Coordinates of C-alpha atoms in Angstrom, one line a residue:
M1 CA -9.3 20.6 -4.7
I2 CA -6.7 20.1 -2.4
A3 CA -5.9 23.5 -0.9
H4 CA -2.5 23.3 0.8
V5 CA -0.5 21.0 -1.1
P6 CA 2.0 22.9 -3.3
P7 CA 1.6 22.4 -6.8
S8 CA 5.1 21.7 -7.7
P9 CA 6.7 18.1 -7.0
A10 CA 8.7 18.1 -4.0
L11 CA 11.5 16.3 -5.6
R12 CA 11.5 18.7 -8.8
G13 CA 14.9 20.1 -7.9
A14 CA 16.3 16.6 -6.5
P15 CA 19.4 14.8 -8.1
P16 CA 18.5 12.6 -11.3
R17 CA 19.4 9.4 -9.4
L18 CA 17.2 10.3 -6.5
R19 CA 14.3 10.7 -8.9
Q20 CA 15.1 7.6 -10.6
A21 CA 15.4 5.7 -7.5
A22 CA 11.9 6.9 -6.3
I23 CA 10.3 6.0 -9.8
A24 CA 11.9 2.4 -9.5
L25 CA 10.6 2.0 -6.0
I26 CA 7.0 2.9 -7.2
V27 CA 7.1 0.5 -10.1
V28 CA 8.5 -2.3 -7.8
A29 CA 5.9 -1.7 -5.2
T30 CA 3.2 -1.5 -7.8
V31 CA 4.1 -4.5 -9.9
T32 CA 4.6 -6.8 -6.9
G33 CA 1.4 -5.7 -5.2
L34 CA -0.5 -6.3 -8.4
L35 CA 1.2 -9.7 -8.7
G36 CA 0.3 -10.6 -5.1
A37 CA -3.3 -9.7 -5.6
A38 CA -3.7 -11.4 -9.2
F39 CA -2.2 -14.7 -7.7
M40 CA -3.5 -14.4 -3.9
P41 CA -5.4 -17.8 -3.9
Y42 CA -2.5 -19.7 -5.2
L43 CA 0.1 -17.9 -3.2
L44 CA -2.1 -17.9 0.0
V45 CA -2.4 -21.9 -0.1
E46 CA 0.9 -22.7 -1.6
H47 CA 3.4 -20.0 -0.5
P48 CA 2.0 -17.5 2.1
L49 CA 5.1 -16.1 2.8
L50 CA 5.8 -15.0 -0.9
L51 CA 2.2 -13.4 -0.8
I52 CA 3.0 -11.2 2.1
G53 CA 6.4 -10.3 0.4
L54 CA 4.6 -9.4 -2.8
S55 CA 1.5 -7.9 -1.3
P56 CA 1.4 -7.1 2.3
G57 CA -2.0 -5.5 2.6
P58 CA -3.8 -6.2 5.9
A59 CA -6.1 -8.7 4.5
N60 CA -3.2 -10.8 3.0
L61 CA -1.5 -10.4 6.3
V62 CA -4.6 -11.8 8.3
L63 CA -5.2 -14.7 5.9
A64 CA -1.6 -15.7 5.8
A65 CA -0.7 -15.5 9.6
G66 CA -2.6 -19.0 10.5
S67 CA 0.1 -20.6 8.0
L68 CA 3.1 -19.1 9.2
D69 CA 5.2 -18.9 12.3
P70 CA 5.7 -15.4 13.9
W71 CA 9.3 -14.7 13.2
S72 CA 9.1 -15.3 9.4
F73 CA 5.7 -13.3 9.2
V74 CA 7.5 -10.2 10.9
L75 CA 10.8 -10.6 9.1
V76 CA 9.2 -10.4 5.8
G77 CA 5.7 -8.6 6.3
L78 CA 7.5 -5.7 8.4
P79 CA 10.0 -4.5 5.7
R80 CA 7.7 -5.0 2.9
R81 CA 5.0 -3.1 4.6
I82 CA 7.6 -0.2 5.2
L83 CA 8.6 -0.5 1.5
G84 CA 4.9 0.1 0.4
F85 CA 4.6 3.2 2.6
V86 CA 8.0 4.5 1.6
A87 CA 6.9 4.1 -2.0
S88 CA 3.4 5.8 -1.3
Y89 CA 5.7 8.8 0.0
A90 CA 7.8 9.0 -2.9
F91 CA 4.9 9.0 -5.0
G92 CA 3.6 11.9 -3.2
A93 CA 7.2 13.7 -3.5
L94 CA 7.8 12.9 -6.9
Y95 CA 4.4 14.3 -8.3
G96 CA 3.4 16.7 -5.9
Y97 CA -0.1 18.2 -6.2
A98 CA -0.7 16.0 -9.2
A99 CA -0.4 12.9 -6.9
V100 CA -2.6 14.1 -4.6
S101 CA -5.2 15.1 -7.2
W102 CA -4.8 11.5 -8.9
V103 CA -5.8 9.9 -5.7
A104 CA -8.6 12.3 -4.8
G105 CA -10.1 11.6 -8.3
K106 CA -10.4 7.9 -7.8
S107 CA -14.0 8.6 -6.1
A108 CA -16.0 11.2 -4.4
R109 CA -15.3 9.3 -0.9
L110 CA -11.5 9.6 -1.5
Q111 CA -11.9 13.2 -2.4
R112 CA -13.2 13.7 0.9
W113 CA -10.8 11.7 2.9
T114 CA -7.9 13.3 1.0
R115 CA -9.0 16.8 2.1
L116 CA -9.0 15.5 5.6
A117 CA -5.5 14.1 5.4
E118 CA -4.2 17.1 3.9
R119 CA -5.6 19.1 6.8
V120 CA -4.2 16.6 9.4
V121 CA -0.8 16.4 7.8
G122 CA -0.7 20.1 7.5
R123 CA -1.3 20.5 11.4
Y124 CA 0.7 17.4 12.7
G125 CA 3.3 16.6 9.9
A126 CA 4.8 13.2 9.1
W127 CA 4.2 12.0 12.8
V128 CA 0.5 11.5 12.0
V129 CA 1.4 8.1 10.5
L130 CA 2.7 6.9 13.9
L131 CA -0.9 6.5 14.8
L132 CA -2.8 6.2 11.6
P133 CA -0.5 4.2 9.3
F134 CA -2.6 4.8 6.1
Q135 CA -1.3 4.9 2.5
L136 CA -3.3 8.2 1.9
L137 CA -1.6 10.1 4.6
A138 CA 1.9 8.9 3.2
V139 CA 1.1 10.3 0.0
V140 CA 0.1 13.6 1.1
A141 CA 2.9 13.7 3.3
G142 CA 5.1 13.3 0.6
A143 CA 3.6 15.7 -1.7
M144 CA 3.5 18.0 1.2
G145 CA 7.3 18.1 1.5
T146 CA 7.5 16.7 5.2
R147 CA 11.0 15.7 6.2
F148 CA 11.4 12.0 4.8
R149 CA 13.5 11.1 8.1
S150 CA 10.6 11.7 10.3
F151 CA 8.3 10.0 8.1
L152 CA 10.5 7.0 8.0
L153 CA 11.0 7.0 11.8
A154 CA 7.3 7.4 12.3
I155 CA 6.2 4.6 10.1
T156 CA 8.8 2.2 11.0
A157 CA 7.6 2.6 14.7
S158 CA 4.0 2.3 13.9
L159 CA 4.2 -0.9 11.9
A160 CA 6.6 -2.4 14.2
I161 CA 3.6 -2.7 16.5
H162 CA 0.8 -2.9 13.8
V163 CA 2.3 -6.1 12.1
P164 CA 2.9 -8.3 15.1
L165 CA -0.7 -7.4 16.2
T166 CA -1.8 -8.4 12.9
Y167 CA -0.3 -11.7 13.0
W168 CA -1.7 -12.3 16.6
F169 CA -5.1 -11.3 15.1
G170 CA -4.8 -13.5 12.2
D171 CA -3.7 -16.2 14.4
L172 CA -6.8 -16.0 16.4
A173 CA -8.8 -15.8 13.3
A174 CA -7.6 -18.9 11.8
V175 CA -10.3 -20.8 13.1
W176 CA -12.5 -18.9 10.2
T177 CA -9.6 -18.2 7.7
D178 CA -8.9 -22.1 7.6
R179 CA -12.2 -22.7 5.9
L180 CA -11.4 -20.1 3.2
L181 CA -8.2 -21.7 2.9
A182 CA -9.8 -25.3 2.5
F183 CA -12.2 -23.7 -0.1
L184 CA -9.3 -22.1 -2.2
R185 CA -7.1 -25.3 -1.8
A186 CA -10.3 -27.5 -3.5
H187 CA -10.9 -24.7 -6.2
L188 CA -7.2 -23.6 -6.5
L189 CA -7.2 -23.2 -10.2
E190 CA -10.7 -21.7 -10.8
S191 CA -10.1 -19.1 -7.8
T192 CA -6.7 -18.0 -8.9
L193 CA -8.1 -17.4 -12.6
V194 CA -10.9 -15.4 -11.2
A195 CA -8.5 -13.1 -9.1
V196 CA -6.2 -12.7 -12.3
A197 CA -9.3 -11.6 -14.2
L198 CA -10.4 -9.4 -11.6
V199 CA -7.3 -7.7 -11.0
A200 CA -6.9 -7.3 -14.9
L201 CA -10.5 -5.7 -15.1
S202 CA -9.8 -3.3 -12.5
Q203 CA -6.8 -2.1 -13.9
I204 CA -8.5 -1.6 -17.5
V205 CA -11.5 0.2 -15.9
G206 CA -9.1 2.3 -13.7
R207 CA -7.2 3.5 -16.6
R208 CA -10.0 4.4 -18.5
R209 CA -11.7 6.5 -15.7
R210 CA -9.2 8.4 -14.5
A211 CA -6.2 10.4 -16.1
E212 CA -2.6 9.6 -15.3
P213 CA -0.8 12.3 -13.3
P214 CA 1.7 14.2 -15.3
A215 CA 4.9 12.7 -14.5
P216 CA 8.4 12.5 -15.9
E217 CA 8.0 9.0 -16.5
S218 CA 4.8 7.0 -17.3
E219 CA 5.3 4.3 -14.6
P220 CA 2.0 3.6 -12.5
A221 CA 1.2 4.7 -9.1
P222 CA 1.9 2.4 -6.0
A223 CA -0.8 -0.2 -5.3
E224 CA -2.9 0.4 -2.1
E225 CA -2.1 -2.4 0.4

């Protein structure tokens, strides 16, 4: 049970257009993230820039870094990472208590992390993501009604440091990640089919194990990156 998150969605009284924009952003982040995860082997080998544009999770960023120049990596990866965090914030702001409960209900470990995130955001506000850029904190920040302007400034500053550092680390790790790319290149069709099947299976199992949060629309929550 999350003690300090208000039970009413933060955007309950927002203009319809703002609510619709929040839903659209959640849908875009979710769908693109799932597509990137499902076709990760193919995209990593053939279109690494498109991969981080669709699904810029830390693992994908590290794997794609060795195949990209730093400028294109940052110019695509940074805005897409910011978009993902804004979508998580919008998810919390739109659904309020239900969003946080939905995240916490995924596993016992996430329940503990969610309680901790709620306490941290309650004490330090949206600025906590400046040092800890985690999607869970973005959801809680939105649900607790922290100022969006402060959240956006904090997460932009944080990711402006983290994304270039991720490129640097990924470029250094290319000695090892190139072996994975070589394997995927040799088994591109098989590995892509496996990835598609795993993502589809995870979605089916996840939908059966948890209840969807009550919402004005039935769109899914943003996928984690």
